[in-house]
Amino acid sequence: MKFSKRANQVSPSATLAVSTEAKKMQATGIDVVNLSTGEPDFATPKSIIDAATASMQSGKASYYTPVGGLPELRQAIADHVQADTERTVTSEQVAVTVGAKMGLFETFQALLDEGDEVIIVAPYWVSYEEQVKLAGGSVVAIQPQARNLKTTPVELSHFKTDQTKLLILNSPQNPSGLVYSEEETRAIAQWAVDNDVMLIADEIYGKLVYNGARFSSVMTMGDAIVNNTILIDGVSKAYAMTGWRIGYIVAVPQLIRKILALQGHMTSNPTAVAQYAALEALQGSQKPVEEMRQAFEKRLKQTFNLMQNIPGFSFDHKPEGAFYLFPDVTQAMESKGYASSSDFAMALLKEAHVAVVAGEAFGMPGHIRLSYATSQTLLDEAVRRIRAFMK
Ligand SMILES: Cc1ncc(COP(=O)(O)O)c(C=O)c1O
């Protein structure tokens, strides 16, 4: 079959590929500890499920909703962002999307033309690059020179060209767990304003920061920055709702209208029942979010300490957010005779039965990503197996 050039230039998601391989091994009876997936291991809180069930039973979830989402959900998102950022947000600035992933896809479709460049900062989430390519743009990936893996305005200026249209800042970051401070975020967001580059702030892990780290949303940083920013967020990670597929975009109304014109032909409204669930997530008790955050924090503390002591593993910085560890494993690879972190990750899967994602998938070879969104018992077991493998 002859596929389109567009489809042929896209590689399958590396994170999903590892997880599929791990599941295949599990299906043959092999006991794999799967640390490759990016989703909370907690069940969606009961109050959210109850709200979804009620919306189905009453019949109101049976119908199309407006393309941009239920008016009450758009308003709840605006209120939620306003409460978090102390900045007035209206529902015209909000689009509800099929996960944050679709929000990003639609943003690229709305803004990029052939030849436009998008700056992303390694290590970066796997889908940015492929989504930019699908929109005809090209990716300019920065390998930060700073030891802590953070980029700076000076570094960004080296990579800016006349074609630079967008910059993506993902903090807290997948896969490294690093969190930019308020000053660092502000400096980058201001650089974007000064250089006429629009900023995509992917804050999907904004509620998941640990050990006293503070997360400052770009939305708190004044009119010039906010009007130049497209906020990407959603309920997947903070509310343990990955499968429900509800994300949102907050941006100037003019851009939201354009995105919704596209969405009307792409997905129509995000699934109605999931929207009712998201409404409850945002309006109901926020206690479960804090409980899950505390559980992640405990696991981070314990697992980070254990990982640091594995021979050949080292960290560029102490992770402070999201739910991933991203150790530098170059020494471990060398001591075991592997030429790449992909080979190392494959050996960990096949021989130690621990599934992780190689740094290559995130534009930063020499590292692996492990998710600690799983029980401490399994995390301890993974560390034990990796240690044994390294001997
Ligand atoms: C950095 C980042 N952005 C966006 C997404 C997409 O989130 P969603 O599941 O809401 O589509 C993910 C999911 O892994 C992510 O890690």
Tab-separated table of C-alpha atoms and ligand atoms in Angstrom:
chain	number	residue	atom	x	y	z
A	1	MET	CA	0.000	0.000	0.000
A	2	LYS	CA	1.281	3.477	-0.793
A	3	PHE	CA	0.959	5.743	2.214
A	4	SER	CA	0.990	9.520	2.201
A	5	LYS	CA	4.281	11.378	2.642
A	6	ARG	CA	2.714	12.906	5.731
A	7	ALA	CA	2.055	9.529	7.342
A	8	ASN	CA	5.421	8.136	6.297
A	9	GLN	CA	7.385	10.854	8.055
A	10	VAL	CA	5.868	10.031	11.436
A	11	SER	CA	7.397	7.444	13.757
A	12	PRO	CA	5.164	5.487	16.125
A	13	SER	CA	5.194	6.699	19.733
A	14	ALA	CA	8.242	5.173	21.444
A	15	THR	CA	6.596	5.197	24.851
A	16	LEU	CA	3.601	3.282	23.554
A	17	ALA	CA	5.905	0.864	21.685
A	18	VAL	CA	7.828	-0.144	24.839
A	19	SER	CA	4.661	-0.509	26.797
A	20	THR	CA	3.150	-2.720	24.057
A	21	GLU	CA	6.274	-4.925	24.078
A	22	ALA	CA	6.112	-5.156	27.887
A	23	LYS	CA	2.446	-6.155	27.721
A	24	LYS	CA	3.256	-8.827	25.110
A	25	MET	CA	5.869	-10.309	27.429
A	26	GLN	CA	3.418	-10.165	30.330
A	27	ALA	CA	0.843	-12.000	28.209
A	28	THR	CA	3.302	-14.903	27.812
A	29	GLY	CA	3.566	-15.134	31.596
A	30	ILE	CA	6.769	-13.106	32.079
A	31	ASP	CA	6.634	-10.925	35.162
A	32	VAL	CA	7.620	-7.502	33.792
A	33	VAL	CA	7.785	-4.406	35.999
A	34	ASN	CA	6.459	-1.782	33.638
A	35	LEU	CA	7.856	1.687	34.364
A	36	SER	CA	7.383	2.897	30.804
A	37	THR	CA	3.942	4.450	30.852
A	38	GLY	CA	3.066	8.003	31.688
A	39	GLU	CA	-0.093	7.569	33.662
A	40	PRO	CA	-1.043	7.571	37.319
A	41	ASP	CA	-1.685	4.103	38.740
A	42	PHE	CA	-4.574	5.481	40.829
A	43	ALA	CA	-8.198	4.932	39.873
A	44	THR	CA	-10.174	8.013	38.876
A	45	PRO	CA	-11.742	9.366	42.116
A	46	LYS	CA	-15.202	7.942	42.835
A	47	SER	CA	-17.021	11.286	42.873
A	48	ILE	CA	-15.889	11.839	39.272
A	49	ILE	CA	-17.069	8.413	38.179
A	50	ASP	CA	-20.409	9.003	39.943
A	51	ALA	CA	-20.891	12.301	38.092
A	52	ALA	CA	-20.136	10.591	34.787
A	53	THR	CA	-22.556	7.761	35.574
A	54	ALA	CA	-25.294	10.231	36.515
A	55	SER	CA	-24.785	12.118	33.249
A	56	MET	CA	-25.267	8.893	31.312
A	57	GLN	CA	-28.278	7.757	33.310
A	58	SER	CA	-30.057	11.077	32.994
A	59	GLY	CA	-29.496	10.923	29.228
A	60	LYS	CA	-27.687	14.260	29.042
A	61	ALA	CA	-24.441	12.614	27.956
A	62	SER	CA	-26.136	11.102	24.900
A	63	TYR	CA	-25.857	14.151	22.712
A	64	TYR	CA	-23.290	16.261	20.907
A	65	THR	CA	-22.196	19.188	23.024
A	66	PRO	CA	-20.981	22.469	21.523
A	67	VAL	CA	-17.710	21.844	19.660
A	68	GLY	CA	-15.636	23.804	22.184
A	69	GLY	CA	-17.095	21.928	25.128
A	70	LEU	CA	-20.057	22.271	27.489
A	71	PRO	CA	-20.477	25.954	28.377
A	72	GLU	CA	-20.395	25.044	32.072
A	73	LEU	CA	-17.134	23.129	31.603
A	74	ARG	CA	-15.506	25.984	29.680
A	75	GLN	CA	-16.558	28.274	32.515
A	76	ALA	CA	-15.285	25.822	35.158
A	77	ILE	CA	-11.902	25.671	33.405
A	78	ALA	CA	-11.772	29.467	33.215
A	79	ASP	CA	-12.624	29.646	36.953
A	80	HIS	CA	-10.067	26.962	37.783
A	81	VAL	CA	-7.250	28.716	35.913
A	82	GLN	CA	-8.347	32.024	37.420
A	83	ALA	CA	-8.244	30.567	40.941
A	84	ASP	CA	-4.771	29.135	40.355
A	85	THR	CA	-3.297	32.202	38.700
A	86	GLU	CA	-5.321	35.124	40.138
A	87	ARG	CA	-5.824	36.314	36.606
A	88	THR	CA	-9.206	36.986	35.008
A	89	VAL	CA	-9.964	34.244	32.496
A	90	THR	CA	-13.199	34.044	30.468
A	91	SER	CA	-14.786	31.016	28.855
A	92	GLU	CA	-14.110	32.508	25.375
A	93	GLN	CA	-10.440	31.952	26.117
A	94	VAL	CA	-11.007	28.213	26.648
A	95	ALA	CA	-11.322	25.261	24.261
A	96	VAL	CA	-12.002	21.772	25.613
A	97	THR	CA	-10.059	19.185	23.610
A	98	VAL	CA	-9.651	15.412	23.314
A	99	GLY	CA	-6.780	15.282	25.786
A	100	ALA	CA	-3.978	17.814	25.966
A	101	LYS	CA	-2.431	15.921	23.052
A	102	MET	CA	-5.214	16.969	20.671
A	103	GLY	CA	-5.020	20.508	22.050
A	104	LEU	CA	-1.378	20.639	20.989
A	105	PHE	CA	-2.102	19.063	17.611
A	106	GLU	CA	-4.819	21.598	16.852
A	107	THR	CA	-2.653	24.491	17.998
A	108	PHE	CA	0.076	23.475	15.541
A	109	GLN	CA	-2.508	23.040	12.785
A	110	ALA	CA	-3.893	26.499	13.472
A	111	LEU	CA	-0.547	28.317	13.601
A	112	LEU	CA	2.064	26.586	11.466
A	113	ASP	CA	2.750	26.837	7.759
A	114	GLU	CA	5.349	24.935	5.727
A	115	GLY	CA	8.801	26.074	6.789
A	116	ASP	CA	7.820	27.539	10.143
A	117	GLU	CA	10.148	26.541	12.936
A	118	VAL	CA	9.284	25.452	16.453
A	119	ILE	CA	11.915	25.499	19.180
A	120	ILE	CA	11.710	22.635	21.640
A	121	VAL	CA	14.039	21.917	24.511
A	122	ALA	CA	15.526	18.461	25.011
A	123	PRO	CA	14.678	16.268	26.707
A	124	TYR	CA	11.186	16.725	25.313
A	125	TRP	CA	7.903	14.855	25.216
A	126	VAL	CA	7.744	12.411	22.317
A	127	SER	CA	4.767	13.838	20.424
A	128	TYR	CA	5.871	17.462	19.961
A	129	GLU	CA	8.208	16.670	17.116
A	130	GLU	CA	5.814	14.435	15.170
A	131	GLN	CA	2.887	16.810	15.626
A	132	VAL	CA	4.935	19.763	14.385
A	133	LYS	CA	5.982	17.750	11.322
A	134	LEU	CA	2.360	16.797	10.645
A	135	ALA	CA	1.521	20.500	10.554
A	136	GLY	CA	4.291	21.155	7.997
A	137	GLY	CA	6.614	22.821	10.491
A	138	SER	CA	10.126	21.831	11.439
A	139	VAL	CA	11.552	21.319	14.869
A	140	VAL	CA	14.654	23.041	16.162
A	141	ALA	CA	15.693	21.047	19.212
A	142	ILE	CA	17.968	22.610	21.795
A	143	GLN	CA	20.262	20.438	23.882
A	144	PRO	CA	20.663	22.701	26.932
A	145	GLN	CA	24.290	23.267	27.803
A	146	ALA	CA	23.608	23.847	31.489
A	147	ARG	CA	24.294	20.852	33.695
A	148	ASN	CA	20.755	21.082	35.114
A	149	LEU	CA	19.242	20.692	31.604
A	150	LYS	CA	17.467	24.060	31.696
A	151	THR	CA	17.603	26.432	28.767
A	152	THR	CA	17.983	30.224	28.997
A	153	PRO	CA	17.121	33.284	26.876
A	154	VAL	CA	20.749	33.518	25.709
A	155	GLU	CA	20.660	29.947	24.483
A	156	LEU	CA	17.264	30.445	22.822
A	157	SER	CA	18.622	33.432	20.903
A	158	HIS	CA	21.275	31.198	19.311
A	159	PHE	CA	18.565	29.045	17.819
A	160	LYS	CA	16.097	31.715	16.738
A	161	THR	CA	15.795	32.408	13.027
A	162	ASP	CA	13.374	34.489	10.940
A	163	GLN	CA	11.276	31.323	10.590
A	164	THR	CA	10.850	30.732	14.338
A	165	LYS	CA	7.148	30.855	15.076
A	166	LEU	CA	6.701	28.960	18.327
A	167	LEU	CA	8.596	27.948	21.436
A	168	ILE	CA	7.392	25.104	23.654
A	169	LEU	CA	8.109	25.264	27.367
A	170	ASN	CA	7.102	22.172	29.296
A	171	SER	CA	7.439	22.607	33.054
A	172	PRO	CA	7.214	20.453	35.120
A	173	GLN	CA	8.936	18.521	32.398
A	174	ASN	CA	8.306	15.087	30.962
A	175	PRO	CA	10.671	13.145	30.958
A	176	SER	CA	13.123	14.786	33.366
A	177	GLY	CA	10.857	15.992	36.176
A	178	LEU	CA	12.619	19.345	36.232
A	179	VAL	CA	10.663	22.452	37.183
A	180	TYR	CA	11.650	25.922	35.994
A	181	SER	CA	11.602	28.533	38.761
A	182	GLU	CA	9.385	31.600	38.501
A	183	GLU	CA	12.322	33.798	37.408
A	184	GLU	CA	13.508	31.275	34.821
A	185	THR	CA	10.003	30.881	33.394
A	186	ARG	CA	9.422	34.622	33.304
A	187	ALA	CA	12.746	35.233	31.555
A	188	ILE	CA	11.918	32.690	28.849
A	189	ALA	CA	8.334	33.917	28.417
A	190	GLN	CA	9.588	37.507	28.158
A	191	TRP	CA	12.195	36.421	25.606
A	192	ALA	CA	9.331	34.982	23.529
A	193	VAL	CA	7.430	38.299	23.714
A	194	ASP	CA	10.530	40.335	22.829
A	195	ASN	CA	11.348	38.080	19.893
A	196	ASP	CA	7.837	37.836	18.471
A	197	VAL	CA	7.709	34.081	19.051
A	198	MET	CA	4.505	32.624	20.497
A	199	LEU	CA	4.927	30.483	23.591
A	200	ILE	CA	3.199	27.165	24.152
A	201	ALA	CA	3.240	26.515	27.902
A	202	ASP	CA	2.554	22.824	28.453
A	203	GLU	CA	1.607	22.783	32.138
A	204	ILE	CA	-0.076	19.382	32.230
A	205	TYR	CA	2.018	18.417	35.304
A	206	GLY	CA	1.560	21.777	37.038
A	207	LYS	CA	-0.221	20.270	40.050
A	208	LEU	CA	2.448	17.619	40.555
A	209	VAL	CA	5.437	19.255	42.248
A	210	TYR	CA	7.250	17.962	45.307
A	211	ASN	CA	9.493	18.611	48.250
A	212	GLY	CA	8.554	22.255	48.604
A	213	ALA	CA	9.251	23.116	44.935
A	214	ARG	CA	7.010	25.892	43.655
A	215	PHE	CA	5.440	25.882	40.244
A	216	SER	CA	4.640	29.257	38.683
A	217	SER	CA	2.266	29.212	35.743
A	218	VAL	CA	3.067	31.427	32.782
A	219	MET	CA	-0.521	32.658	33.194
A	220	THR	CA	0.525	34.613	36.312
A	221	MET	CA	3.060	36.732	34.445
A	222	GLY	CA	1.310	39.860	33.182
A	223	ASP	CA	-0.628	40.871	30.055
A	224	ALA	CA	2.140	40.896	27.465
A	225	ILE	CA	3.260	37.374	28.377
A	226	VAL	CA	-0.244	35.946	28.812
A	227	ASN	CA	-1.467	37.348	25.478
A	228	ASN	CA	1.531	35.728	23.791
A	229	THR	CA	0.956	32.345	25.463
A	230	ILE	CA	-1.068	29.273	24.615
A	231	LEU	CA	-1.633	27.296	27.796
A	232	ILE	CA	-2.010	23.548	27.387
A	233	ASP	CA	-3.400	21.602	30.314
A	234	GLY	CA	-5.984	18.960	31.131
A	235	VAL	CA	-7.318	16.555	33.711
A	236	SER	CA	-5.341	13.454	32.653
A	237	LYS	CA	-2.431	13.545	35.067
A	238	ALA	CA	-3.592	15.464	38.158
A	239	TYR	CA	-6.976	13.719	38.421
A	240	ALA	CA	-5.920	10.221	37.279
A	241	MET	CA	-8.104	10.557	34.182
A	242	THR	CA	-5.784	9.604	31.305
A	243	GLY	CA	-8.365	7.360	29.668
A	244	TRP	CA	-11.133	9.949	29.709
A	245	ARG	CA	-9.292	12.146	27.186
A	246	ILE	CA	-10.117	15.668	28.322
A	247	GLY	CA	-7.619	18.463	27.894
A	248	TYR	CA	-7.928	22.178	27.369
A	249	ILE	CA	-6.325	25.173	25.738
A	250	VAL	CA	-6.382	28.681	27.180
A	251	ALA	CA	-5.407	31.440	24.757
A	252	VAL	CA	-6.652	34.683	23.260
A	253	PRO	CA	-10.261	34.297	21.975
A	254	GLN	CA	-9.213	34.925	18.364
A	255	LEU	CA	-6.975	31.826	18.407
A	256	ILE	CA	-9.531	29.756	20.318
A	257	ARG	CA	-12.143	30.508	17.631
A	258	LYS	CA	-9.743	29.371	14.899
A	259	ILE	CA	-8.861	26.184	16.783
A	260	LEU	CA	-12.535	25.404	17.292
A	261	ALA	CA	-13.210	25.883	13.585
A	262	LEU	CA	-10.677	23.086	13.027
A	263	GLN	CA	-11.973	20.969	15.898
A	264	GLY	CA	-15.470	21.125	14.412
A	265	HIS	CA	-14.160	19.065	11.496
A	266	MET	CA	-11.676	16.911	13.363
A	267	THR	CA	-13.292	15.509	16.502
A	268	SER	CA	-16.433	17.592	17.038
A	269	ASN	CA	-16.916	17.859	20.777
A	270	PRO	CA	-14.799	15.797	23.146
A	271	THR	CA	-16.874	12.869	24.439
A	272	ALA	CA	-19.811	14.226	26.432
A	273	VAL	CA	-19.619	11.799	29.353
A	274	ALA	CA	-15.935	12.598	29.820
A	275	GLN	CA	-16.757	16.299	29.867
A	276	TYR	CA	-19.246	15.763	32.699
A	277	ALA	CA	-16.559	13.815	34.527
A	278	ALA	CA	-14.045	16.651	34.007
A	279	LEU	CA	-16.606	19.151	35.277
A	280	GLU	CA	-16.841	17.246	38.547
A	281	ALA	CA	-13.050	16.922	38.692
A	282	LEU	CA	-12.596	20.684	38.534
A	283	GLN	CA	-15.588	21.711	40.651
A	284	GLY	CA	-15.582	18.947	43.251
A	285	SER	CA	-13.231	18.322	46.166
A	286	GLN	CA	-9.555	18.760	45.292
A	287	LYS	CA	-8.544	16.455	48.148
A	288	PRO	CA	-7.802	13.446	45.890
A	289	VAL	CA	-5.358	15.546	43.845
A	290	GLU	CA	-3.405	16.399	46.977
A	291	GLU	CA	-3.518	12.794	48.201
A	292	MET	CA	-2.117	11.509	44.918
A	293	ARG	CA	0.510	14.272	44.887
A	294	GLN	CA	1.647	13.237	48.356
A	295	ALA	CA	1.873	9.602	47.294
A	296	PHE	CA	4.040	10.548	44.287
A	297	GLU	CA	6.220	12.691	46.542
A	298	LYS	CA	6.884	9.773	48.896
A	299	ARG	CA	7.766	7.466	46.011
A	300	LEU	CA	10.038	10.080	44.460
A	301	LYS	CA	11.977	10.467	47.711
A	302	GLN	CA	12.479	6.772	48.212
A	303	THR	CA	13.084	5.773	44.604
A	304	PHE	CA	15.395	8.670	43.760
A	305	ASN	CA	17.666	7.742	46.661
A	306	LEU	CA	17.756	4.099	45.605
A	307	MET	CA	18.365	4.906	41.911
A	308	GLN	CA	21.182	7.296	42.678
A	309	ASN	CA	23.050	4.431	44.284
A	310	ILE	CA	22.823	2.097	41.302
A	311	PRO	CA	26.325	1.805	39.820
A	312	GLY	CA	26.594	3.804	36.580
A	313	PHE	CA	23.417	5.823	37.193
A	314	SER	CA	23.661	9.567	37.860
A	315	PHE	CA	21.265	12.508	37.763
A	316	ASP	CA	21.675	15.876	36.036
A	317	HIS	CA	19.410	17.427	38.676
A	318	LYS	CA	17.008	16.407	41.410
A	319	PRO	CA	13.550	15.843	39.899
A	320	GLU	CA	10.892	18.091	41.449
A	321	GLY	CA	7.765	17.438	39.404
A	322	ALA	CA	5.695	15.170	37.115
A	323	PHE	CA	6.275	11.472	37.917
A	324	TYR	CA	9.423	10.499	36.065
A	325	LEU	CA	13.086	9.871	36.790
A	326	PHE	CA	15.547	10.475	33.956
A	327	PRO	CA	18.958	9.199	35.030
A	328	ASP	CA	22.065	9.592	32.906
A	329	VAL	CA	23.101	5.993	32.237
A	330	THR	CA	26.134	6.523	29.997
A	331	GLN	CA	28.466	4.912	32.534
A	332	ALA	CA	26.093	2.025	33.094
A	333	MET	CA	25.866	1.457	29.321
A	334	GLU	CA	29.616	1.530	28.914
A	335	SER	CA	30.291	-0.794	31.798
A	336	LYS	CA	27.799	-3.322	30.370
A	337	GLY	CA	29.014	-2.852	26.798
A	338	TYR	CA	25.949	-1.245	25.211
A	339	ALA	CA	26.457	1.324	22.475
A	340	SER	CA	23.213	3.224	23.014
A	341	SER	CA	20.598	3.836	25.662
A	342	SER	CA	18.079	2.153	23.318
A	343	ASP	CA	20.115	-1.074	23.470
A	344	PHE	CA	20.485	-0.646	27.224
A	345	ALA	CA	16.723	-0.149	27.673
A	346	MET	CA	15.995	-3.186	25.494
A	347	ALA	CA	18.396	-5.306	27.577
A	348	LEU	CA	16.720	-4.100	30.774
A	349	LEU	CA	13.399	-5.261	29.341
A	350	LYS	CA	14.565	-8.592	27.961
A	351	GLU	CA	16.994	-9.588	30.719
A	352	ALA	CA	15.940	-7.733	33.878
A	353	HIS	CA	12.252	-7.608	32.917
A	354	VAL	CA	11.990	-3.911	33.707
A	355	ALA	CA	10.369	-1.738	31.024
A	356	VAL	CA	11.759	1.807	30.685
A	357	VAL	CA	11.945	4.251	27.764
A	358	ALA	CA	15.298	5.118	26.181
A	359	GLY	CA	16.420	8.755	26.113
A	360	GLU	CA	16.559	8.687	22.296
A	361	ALA	CA	12.744	8.972	22.298
A	362	PHE	CA	13.061	12.297	24.105
A	363	GLY	CA	15.916	13.695	22.030
A	364	MET	CA	18.484	12.964	24.735
A	365	PRO	CA	20.393	9.699	24.304
A	366	GLY	CA	22.437	8.366	27.208
A	367	HIS	CA	19.438	8.502	29.541
A	368	ILE	CA	16.424	6.368	30.344
A	369	ARG	CA	13.012	7.405	31.641
A	370	LEU	CA	11.358	5.526	34.477
A	371	SER	CA	7.891	6.407	35.663
A	372	TYR	CA	7.223	6.245	39.405
A	373	ALA	CA	3.474	6.258	38.856
A	374	THR	CA	3.351	2.747	40.214
A	375	SER	CA	3.383	1.141	43.663
A	376	GLN	CA	6.430	1.413	45.924
A	377	THR	CA	6.601	-2.389	46.030
A	378	LEU	CA	7.041	-2.528	42.262
A	379	LEU	CA	9.479	0.380	42.303
A	380	ASP	CA	11.602	-1.367	44.921
A	381	GLU	CA	11.478	-4.553	42.858
A	382	ALA	CA	12.546	-2.644	39.725
A	383	VAL	CA	15.526	-1.171	41.571
A	384	ARG	CA	16.470	-4.620	42.876
A	385	ARG	CA	16.343	-6.074	39.355
A	386	ILE	CA	18.330	-3.220	37.801
A	387	ARG	CA	20.984	-3.533	40.524
A	388	ALA	CA	21.233	-7.274	39.899
A	389	PHE	CA	21.456	-6.614	36.143
A	390	MET	CA	24.285	-4.128	36.688
A	391	LYS	CA	26.302	-6.745	38.627
B	1	LIG	C1	4.271	16.806	28.476
B	1	LIG	C2	2.969	16.213	28.063
B	1	LIG	N1	2.105	16.980	27.387
B	1	LIG	C3	0.911	16.496	26.989
B	1	LIG	C4	0.540	15.204	27.265
B	1	LIG	C5	-0.794	14.701	26.765
B	1	LIG	O1	-1.731	14.564	27.771
B	1	LIG	P1	-3.167	13.943	27.499
B	1	LIG	O2	-3.159	12.573	28.044
B	1	LIG	O3	-4.126	14.846	28.234
B	1	LIG	O4	-3.410	13.981	26.036
B	1	LIG	C6	1.409	14.361	27.955
B	1	LIG	C7	1.054	12.954	28.211
B	1	LIG	O5	1.859	12.107	28.452
B	1	LIG	C8	2.650	14.900	28.386
B	1	LIG	O6	3.515	14.145	29.072
